[in-house]
């Protein structure tokens, strides 16, 4: 296992659509172990493979019930609405109020290749949607309303140029 640097906003690997896992081989087991170690070290509650530079459809998360793994996850149901100050390890130091469905159900495979589903409200629903978005090359900024989104992009660009906040 190893802790990997987390790719941040601007890295092209975060913008691509990740490749499906066709076979759960040793490389997938190693990837999951590395992702969990990196997520807990950050610390964070969820991590998608592209965030450590691997464009494959694997996510890990821990919504308080221990480590969970989803391979080739798909959002199969969502409902309601919930606004939450959402952050992302790939956009460190920022939180924005983002409205998403309050309930989500995601289906995928576990490390043994068995079908597995996770469903929940609020924080779990948020993590599931956020991580599946990463596999589609979508960052939370794209979920912001257009005015907030423009401001967020401006802030991030200024930060990248080195005259951002002095926090
Ligand atoms: Zn994220």
mmCIF file of C-alpha atoms in Angstrom, residues 1-7 30-48 51-52 60 89:
data_model
loop_
_atom_site.group_PDB
_atom_site.id
_atom_site.type_symbol
_atom_site.label_atom_id
_atom_site.label_comp_id
_atom_site.label_asym_id
_atom_site.label_seq_id
_atom_site.Cartn_x
_atom_site.Cartn_y
_atom_site.Cartn_z
ATOM 1 C CA UNK A 1 0.000 0.000 0.000
ATOM 2 C CA UNK A 2 1.080 3.535 -0.623
ATOM 3 C CA UNK A 3 -0.136 7.048 -0.123
ATOM 4 C CA UNK A 4 -0.437 8.870 -3.433
ATOM 5 C CA UNK A 5 -0.454 12.597 -4.081
ATOM 6 C CA UNK A 6 -3.994 13.730 -4.820
ATOM 7 C CA UNK A 7 -4.446 15.338 -8.236
ATOM 8 C CA UNK A 30 -3.646 -2.864 -5.194
ATOM 9 C CA UNK A 31 -5.414 0.220 -6.508
ATOM 10 C CA UNK A 32 -8.171 -0.118 -3.889
ATOM 11 C CA UNK A 33 -5.641 -0.573 -1.072
ATOM 12 C CA UNK A 34 -3.726 2.516 -2.225
ATOM 13 C CA UNK A 35 -6.923 4.552 -2.578
ATOM 14 C CA UNK A 36 -8.132 3.668 0.919
ATOM 15 C CA UNK A 37 -4.786 4.527 2.437
ATOM 16 C CA UNK A 38 -4.659 7.818 0.529
ATOM 17 C CA UNK A 39 -8.260 8.686 1.471
ATOM 18 C CA UNK A 40 -7.770 8.065 5.203
ATOM 19 C CA UNK A 41 -4.464 9.910 5.181
ATOM 20 C CA UNK A 42 -5.942 13.030 3.511
ATOM 21 C CA UNK A 43 -8.303 12.672 5.438
ATOM 22 C CA UNK A 44 -11.406 12.377 3.311
ATOM 23 C CA UNK A 45 -14.691 10.480 3.196
ATOM 24 C CA UNK A 46 -14.464 9.424 -0.445
ATOM 25 C CA UNK A 47 -11.965 9.056 -3.267
ATOM 26 C CA UNK A 48 -12.207 8.159 -6.944
ATOM 27 C CA UNK A 51 -7.889 11.560 -8.096
ATOM 28 C CA UNK A 52 -4.684 9.554 -7.763
ATOM 29 C CA UNK A 60 -13.781 4.099 -2.173
ATOM 30 C CA UNK A 89 -9.894 16.667 -1.995
#
